PDB file of C-alpha atoms and ligand atoms in Angstrom:
ATOM      1  CA  UNK A  91       0.609   3.566 -25.083  1.00 98.00           C
ATOM      2  CA  UNK A  92       1.232   7.247 -25.027  1.00 99.00           C
ATOM      3  CA  UNK A  93       3.078   9.631 -23.484  1.00 98.00           C
ATOM      4  CA  UNK A  94       4.837  12.585 -24.006  1.00 98.00           C
ATOM      5  CA  UNK A  95       8.224  11.710 -25.474  1.00 98.00           C
ATOM      6  CA  UNK A  96       8.032   7.994 -26.352  1.00 98.00           C
ATOM      7  CA  UNK A  97      11.352   7.191 -24.477  1.00 98.00           C
ATOM      8  CA  UNK A  98      10.149   6.867 -20.320  1.00 98.00           C
ATOM      9  CA  UNK A  99       6.701   5.909 -19.862  1.00 98.00           C
ATOM     10  CA  UNK A 100       5.038   4.374 -22.828  1.00 98.00           C
ATOM     11  CA  UNK A 101       8.058   2.638 -23.834  1.00 98.00           C
ATOM     12  CA  UNK A 102       8.090   0.612 -20.645  1.00 98.00           C
ATOM     13  CA  UNK A 103       4.104  -0.225 -20.656  1.00 98.00           C
ATOM     14  CA  UNK A 104       5.212  -0.923 -24.409  1.00 98.00           C
ATOM     15  CA  UNK A 105       7.759  -3.690 -23.046  1.00 98.00           C
ATOM     16  CA  UNK A 106       6.074  -5.023 -20.232  1.00 98.00           C
ATOM     17  CA  UNK A 107       2.772  -5.260 -22.176  1.00 98.00           C
ATOM     18  CA  UNK A 108       4.203  -7.057 -24.398  1.00 98.00           C
ATOM     19  CA  UNK A 109       6.098  -9.514 -22.009  1.00 98.00           C
ATOM     20  CA  UNK A 110       3.055  -9.934 -19.627  1.00 98.00           C
ATOM     21  CA  UNK A 111       0.922 -10.934 -22.645  1.00 98.00           C
ATOM     22  CA  UNK A 112       3.390 -13.308 -24.192  1.00 98.00           C
ATOM     23  CA  UNK A 113       3.822 -14.960 -20.635  1.00 97.00           C
ATOM     24  CA  UNK A 114       0.005 -15.279 -20.181  1.00 96.00           C
ATOM     25  CA  UNK A 115      -0.486 -16.885 -23.898  1.00 96.00           C
ATOM     26  CA  UNK A 116      -2.154 -14.248 -25.445  1.00 95.00           C
ATOM     27  CA  UNK A 117      -0.672 -14.170 -29.197  1.00 95.00           C
ATOM     28  CA  UNK A 118      -3.285 -11.705 -31.027  1.00 94.00           C
ATOM     29  CA  UNK A 119      -2.555  -8.747 -29.283  1.00 97.00           C
ATOM     30  CA  UNK A 120      -0.495  -5.894 -31.334  1.00 98.00           C
ATOM     31  CA  UNK A 121       0.995  -3.139 -29.058  1.00 98.00           C
ATOM     32  CA  UNK A 122       2.826  -0.214 -30.119  1.00 98.00           C
ATOM     33  CA  UNK A 123       4.111   2.987 -28.216  1.00 98.00           C
ATOM     34  CA  UNK A 124       4.537   6.682 -29.403  1.00 98.00           C
ATOM     35  CA  UNK A 125       4.706  10.161 -28.062  1.00 98.00           C
ATOM     36  CA  UNK A 126       2.527  13.089 -28.803  1.00 98.00           C
ATOM     37  CA  UNK A 127       5.588  15.144 -28.950  1.00 98.00           C
ATOM     38  CA  UNK A 128       8.768  14.406 -31.622  1.00 98.00           C
ATOM     39  CA  UNK A 129      11.842  15.830 -29.992  1.00 98.00           C
ATOM     40  CA  UNK A 130      12.936  12.247 -29.614  1.00 98.00           C
ATOM     41  CA  UNK A 131      11.829  10.271 -32.725  1.00 98.00           C
ATOM     42  CA  UNK A 132      14.424   7.443 -33.622  1.00 98.00           C
ATOM     43  CA  UNK A 133      16.104   7.488 -30.618  1.00 98.00           C
ATOM     44  CA  UNK A 134      16.130   4.856 -28.305  1.00 98.00           C
ATOM     45  CA  UNK A 135      14.267   4.777 -24.937  1.00 98.00           C
ATOM     46  CA  UNK A 136      15.881   6.399 -22.013  1.00 98.00           C
ATOM     47  CA  UNK A 137      18.962   5.016 -20.709  1.00 98.00           C
ATOM     48  CA  UNK A 138      17.586   4.580 -17.214  1.00 98.00           C
ATOM     49  CA  UNK A 139      14.194   3.513 -18.902  1.00 98.00           C
ATOM     50  CA  UNK A 140      16.199   0.436 -20.297  1.00 98.00           C
ATOM     51  CA  UNK A 141      17.985  -0.034 -16.558  1.00 98.00           C
ATOM     52  CA  UNK A 142      14.960   0.239 -14.789  1.00 98.00           C
ATOM     53  CA  UNK A 143      13.320  -2.459 -17.049  1.00 98.00           C
ATOM     54  CA  UNK A 144      16.270  -4.295 -17.097  1.00 98.00           C
ATOM     55  CA  UNK A 145      16.304  -4.662 -13.415  1.00 98.00           C
ATOM     56  CA  UNK A 146      13.298  -6.450 -13.260  1.00 98.00           C
ATOM     57  CA  UNK A 147      13.640  -8.880 -16.203  1.00 98.00           C
ATOM     58  CA  UNK A 148      12.265  -7.079 -19.114  1.00 98.00           C
ATOM     59  CA  UNK A 149      14.560  -5.674 -22.491  1.00 98.00           C
ATOM     60  CA  UNK A 150      13.576  -1.819 -23.772  1.00 98.00           C
ATOM     61  CA  UNK A 151      17.032  -2.095 -25.389  1.00 98.00           C
ATOM     62  CA  UNK A 152      14.860  -2.405 -28.846  1.00 98.00           C
ATOM     63  CA  UNK A 153      12.836   0.460 -28.706  1.00 98.00           C
ATOM     64  CA  UNK A 154      12.893   2.927 -31.015  1.00 98.00           C
ATOM     65  CA  UNK A 155      10.661   6.366 -30.658  1.00 98.00           C
ATOM     66  CA  UNK A 156       7.828   7.154 -32.709  1.00 98.00           C
ATOM     67  CA  UNK A 157       5.082  10.376 -32.579  1.00 98.00           C
ATOM     68  CA  UNK A 158       1.259   9.649 -32.277  1.00 98.00           C
ATOM     69  CA  UNK A 159      -0.326   9.922 -35.345  1.00 98.00           C
ATOM     70  CA  UNK A 160      -4.089  10.215 -35.483  1.00 98.00           C
ATOM     71  CA  UNK A 161      -3.996   7.180 -38.352  1.00 98.00           C
ATOM     72  CA  UNK A 162      -2.902   4.999 -35.436  1.00 98.00           C
ATOM     73  CA  UNK A 163      -6.759   5.425 -34.067  1.00 98.00           C
ATOM     74  CA  UNK A 164      -7.699   3.116 -37.019  1.00 98.00           C
ATOM     75  CA  UNK A 165      -5.003   0.590 -36.267  1.00 98.00           C
ATOM     76  CA  UNK A 166      -5.604  -0.144 -32.495  1.00 98.00           C
ATOM     77  CA  UNK A 167      -8.904  -0.484 -30.218  1.00 97.00           C
ATOM     78  CA  UNK A 168      -7.373   1.317 -27.454  1.00 98.00           C
ATOM     79  CA  UNK A 169      -4.917   4.094 -27.301  1.00 98.00           C
ATOM     80  CA  UNK A 170      -4.225   4.495 -23.301  1.00 98.00           C
ATOM     81  CA  UNK A 171      -2.543   7.620 -22.052  1.00 98.00           C
ATOM     82  CA  UNK A 172       0.146   8.039 -19.294  1.00 98.00           C
ATOM     83  CA  UNK A 173      -1.502  11.306 -17.726  1.00 98.00           C
ATOM     84  CA  UNK A 174      -4.451  13.229 -18.171  1.00 98.00           C
ATOM     85  CA  UNK A 175      -2.388  15.989 -20.204  1.00 98.00           C
ATOM     86  CA  UNK A 176      -1.765  13.281 -22.924  1.00 98.00           C
ATOM     87  CA  UNK A 177      -5.369  12.531 -22.604  1.00 98.00           C
ATOM     88  CA  UNK A 178      -6.873  15.708 -23.820  1.00 98.00           C
ATOM     89  CA  UNK A 179      -4.296  15.774 -26.621  1.00 98.00           C
ATOM     90  CA  UNK A 180      -5.389  12.446 -27.960  1.00 98.00           C
ATOM     91  CA  UNK A 181      -8.826  13.791 -27.543  1.00 98.00           C
ATOM     92  CA  UNK A 182      -8.014  16.811 -29.477  1.00 98.00           C
ATOM     93  CA  UNK A 183      -6.161  14.384 -32.136  1.00 98.00           C
ATOM     94  CA  UNK A 184      -9.552  12.286 -32.378  1.00 98.00           C
ATOM     95  CA  UNK A 185     -10.833  12.636 -35.355  1.00 98.00           C
ATOM     96  CA  UNK A 186     -14.587  11.228 -34.923  1.00 98.00           C
ATOM     97  CA  UNK A 187     -16.011   9.746 -31.699  1.00 98.00           C
ATOM     98  CA  UNK A 188     -15.122   6.252 -32.122  1.00 98.00           C
ATOM     99  CA  UNK A 189     -11.856   7.436 -32.239  1.00 98.00           C
ATOM    100  CA  UNK A 190     -12.759   9.477 -28.954  1.00 98.00           C
ATOM    101  CA  UNK A 191     -14.137   6.590 -27.285  1.00 98.00           C
ATOM    102  CA  UNK A 192     -10.753   4.703 -27.544  1.00 98.00           C
ATOM    103  CA  UNK A 193      -8.986   6.862 -25.317  1.00 98.00           C
ATOM    104  CA  UNK A 194      -8.156   5.810 -21.837  1.00 98.00           C
ATOM    105  CA  UNK A 195      -5.836   6.097 -19.089  1.00 98.00           C
ATOM    106  CA  UNK A 196      -3.843   3.316 -18.536  1.00 98.00           C
ATOM    107  CA  UNK A 197      -3.987   3.508 -14.952  1.00 98.00           C
ATOM    108  CA  UNK A 198      -7.765   3.064 -15.468  1.00 98.00           C
ATOM    109  CA  UNK A 199      -6.582  -0.731 -15.643  1.00 98.00           C
ATOM    110  CA  UNK A 200      -5.124  -0.454 -12.403  1.00 98.00           C
ATOM    111  CA  UNK A 201      -8.157  -1.537  -9.238  1.00 98.00           C
ATOM    112  CA  UNK A 202      -5.910  -0.208  -6.610  1.00 98.00           C
ATOM    113  CA  UNK A 203      -5.085   3.100  -8.702  1.00 98.00           C
ATOM    114  CA  UNK A 204      -9.183   3.313  -9.661  1.00 98.00           C
ATOM    115  CA  UNK A 205      -9.399   2.791  -5.554  1.00 98.00           C
ATOM    116  CA  UNK A 206      -6.840   5.595  -4.631  1.00 98.00           C
ATOM    117  CA  UNK A 207      -7.754   7.857  -7.721  1.00 98.00           C
ATOM    118  CA  UNK A 208      -3.979   8.038  -8.979  1.00 98.00           C
ATOM    119  CA  UNK A 209      -4.772   7.758 -12.304  1.00 98.00           C
ATOM    120  CA  UNK A 210      -1.842   9.532 -13.751  1.00 98.00           C
ATOM    121  CA  UNK A 211       1.864   7.613 -14.550  1.00 98.00           C
ATOM    122  CA  UNK A 212       4.218  10.290 -13.208  1.00 93.00           C
ATOM    123  CA  UNK A 213       6.815  12.209 -15.432  1.00 97.00           C
ATOM    124  CA  UNK A 214      10.034  10.176 -14.612  1.00 98.00           C
ATOM    125  CA  UNK A 215      11.991  12.096 -16.769  1.00 97.00           C
ATOM    126  CA  UNK A 216      13.614  14.776 -14.727  1.00 96.00           C
ATOM    127  CA  UNK A 217      13.339  12.208 -11.692  1.00 97.00           C
ATOM    128  CA  UNK A 218      15.874   9.809 -10.155  1.00 97.00           C
ATOM    129  CA  UNK A 219      16.028   6.116 -10.010  1.00 98.00           C
ATOM    130  CA  UNK A 220      13.555   5.794  -7.531  1.00 98.00           C
ATOM    131  CA  UNK A 221      11.274   7.522  -9.784  1.00 98.00           C
ATOM    132  CA  UNK A 222      11.684   5.595 -12.539  1.00 98.00           C
ATOM    133  CA  UNK A 223      11.098   2.186 -10.068  1.00 98.00           C
ATOM    134  CA  UNK A 224       7.834   3.821  -9.273  1.00 98.00           C
ATOM    135  CA  UNK A 225       6.860   4.441 -12.666  1.00 98.00           C
ATOM    136  CA  UNK A 226       7.925   0.623 -13.643  1.00 98.00           C
ATOM    137  CA  UNK A 227       5.605  -0.627 -10.767  1.00 98.00           C
ATOM    138  CA  UNK A 228       2.722   1.714 -11.349  1.00 98.00           C
ATOM    139  CA  UNK A 229       2.939   0.622 -15.530  1.00 98.00           C
ATOM    140  CA  UNK A 230       3.327  -2.900 -14.335  1.00 98.00           C
ATOM    141  CA  UNK A 231       0.196  -2.756 -11.975  1.00 98.00           C
ATOM    142  CA  UNK A 232      -1.914  -1.206 -15.216  1.00 98.00           C
ATOM    143  CA  UNK A 233      -0.743  -3.825 -17.448  1.00 98.00           C
ATOM    144  CA  UNK A 234      -1.696  -6.799 -15.225  1.00 98.00           C
ATOM    145  CA  UNK A 235      -5.463  -4.942 -15.242  1.00 98.00           C
ATOM    146  CA  UNK A 236      -5.216  -5.311 -18.900  1.00 98.00           C
ATOM    147  CA  UNK A 237      -4.585  -8.628 -19.019  1.00 98.00           C
ATOM    148  CA  UNK A 238      -6.906  -9.557 -16.868  1.00 97.00           C
ATOM    149  CA  UNK A 239      -9.322  -7.705 -18.592  1.00 96.00           C
ATOM    150  CA  UNK A 240      -8.642  -9.187 -21.568  1.00 94.00           C
ATOM    151  CA  UNK A 241      -8.838 -12.549 -20.292  1.00 94.00           C
ATOM    152  CA  UNK A 242     -12.207 -11.320 -18.850  1.00 93.00           C
ATOM    153  CA  UNK A 243     -13.722 -10.258 -22.244  1.00 88.00           C
ATOM    154  CA  UNK A 244     -12.083 -13.486 -23.579  1.00 83.00           C
ATOM    155  CA  UNK A 245     -13.741 -15.922 -21.003  1.00 81.00           C
ATOM    156  CA  UNK A 246     -17.182 -13.317 -21.523  1.00 84.00           C
ATOM    157  CA  UNK A 247     -16.992 -14.735 -25.032  1.00 74.00           C
ATOM    158  CA  UNK A 248     -17.149 -18.118 -24.296  1.00 57.00           C
ATOM    159  CA  UNK A 249     -13.296 -19.040 -26.304  1.00 55.00           C
ATOM    160  CA  UNK A 250     -10.832 -18.192 -23.647  1.00 46.00           C
ATOM    161  CA  UNK A 251     -10.273 -22.105 -22.733  1.00 48.00           C
ATOM    162  CA  UNK A 252      -9.360 -23.063 -26.459  1.00 47.00           C
ATOM    163  CA  UNK A 253      -6.235 -22.428 -28.199  1.00 46.00           C
ATOM    164  CA  UNK A 254      -6.224 -19.554 -30.556  1.00 45.00           C
ATOM    165  CA  UNK A 255      -5.756 -22.103 -33.688  1.00 46.00           C
ATOM    166  CA  UNK A 256      -8.706 -23.605 -32.592  1.00 47.00           C
ATOM    167  CA  UNK A 257     -10.825 -20.701 -32.244  1.00 46.00           C
ATOM    168  CA  UNK A 258      -9.699 -19.766 -35.509  1.00 43.00           C
ATOM    169  CA  UNK A 259     -11.492 -23.078 -36.766  1.00 42.00           C
ATOM    170  CA  UNK A 260     -14.759 -22.831 -35.075  1.00 42.00           C
ATOM    171  CA  UNK A 261     -14.884 -19.379 -36.437  1.00 40.00           C
ATOM    172  CA  UNK A 262     -14.498 -20.933 -39.640  1.00 39.00           C
ATOM    173  CA  UNK A 263     -16.933 -23.603 -38.966  1.00 40.00           C
ATOM    174  CA  UNK A 264     -19.477 -21.371 -38.011  1.00 38.00           C
ATOM    175  CA  UNK A 265     -19.277 -19.146 -41.021  1.00 35.00           C
TER     176      UNK A 265
HETATM  177  P1  4NP B  92       8.240  10.124 -21.187  1.00 63.44           P
HETATM  178  O1  4NP B  92       9.257  11.389 -20.995  1.00 63.44           O
HETATM  179  O2  4NP B  92       6.775  11.012 -21.852  1.00 63.44           O
HETATM  180  O3  4NP B  92       7.368   9.381 -19.970  1.00 63.44           O
HETATM  181  O4  4NP B  92       8.776   9.604 -22.361  1.00 63.44           O
HETATM  182  C1  4NP B  92       9.468  12.559 -21.056  1.00 63.44           C
HETATM  183  C2  4NP B  92      10.581  12.425 -21.974  1.00 63.44           C
HETATM  184  C3  4NP B  92      10.879  13.518 -22.875  1.00 63.44           C
HETATM  185  C4  4NP B  92      10.178  14.304 -22.669  1.00 63.44           C
HETATM  186  C5  4NP B  92       9.696  14.928 -21.690  1.00 63.44           C
HETATM  187  C6  4NP B  92       8.924  13.783 -20.663  1.00 63.44           C
HETATM  188  N1  4NP B  92      10.629  16.317 -23.003  1.00 63.44           N
HETATM  189  O5  4NP B  92      10.265  16.997 -22.627  1.00 63.44           O
HETATM  190  O6  4NP B  92      11.753  15.847 -24.225  1.00 63.44           O
END
């Protein structure tokens, strides 16, 4: 999850996606977040991010901001941008076509956002509580859509109905 400062949008997405993955029983997805800029590296999330998350039952208190590093492309299958500015910056940071193909807008995973053509998560940093609330709604819907996409991929793979431990055994048996 990537935004500008890694203190508002991408931490929300990071915390919410982790929470929803745990709720869905998906334990084999690694999630992290970072900012394209380094101004807030080492800081916690913006206090308005933490309080907005808390109002919705999410814990953002342990977030520590970091800056995107092109080597993150090696570690992750998807690099999700909050807005088109981040998407462009990530495209510039991509070292290969394979890196570039990993970059998507987070809200591409929200069918309603796709239908409405509103694919950016607006920056709430200069905003008020309502802007943080809207940010959370947008990010949460996208994270739910992302989980549905992962579940659909897992079903297509034919392994979704079995626990992860069984899938590991099955893979071993087949190899
Ligand atoms: P974020 O919000 O990218 O959603 O974390 C911002 C945080 C800091 C700045 C801009 C946006 N900044 O300019 O420092």
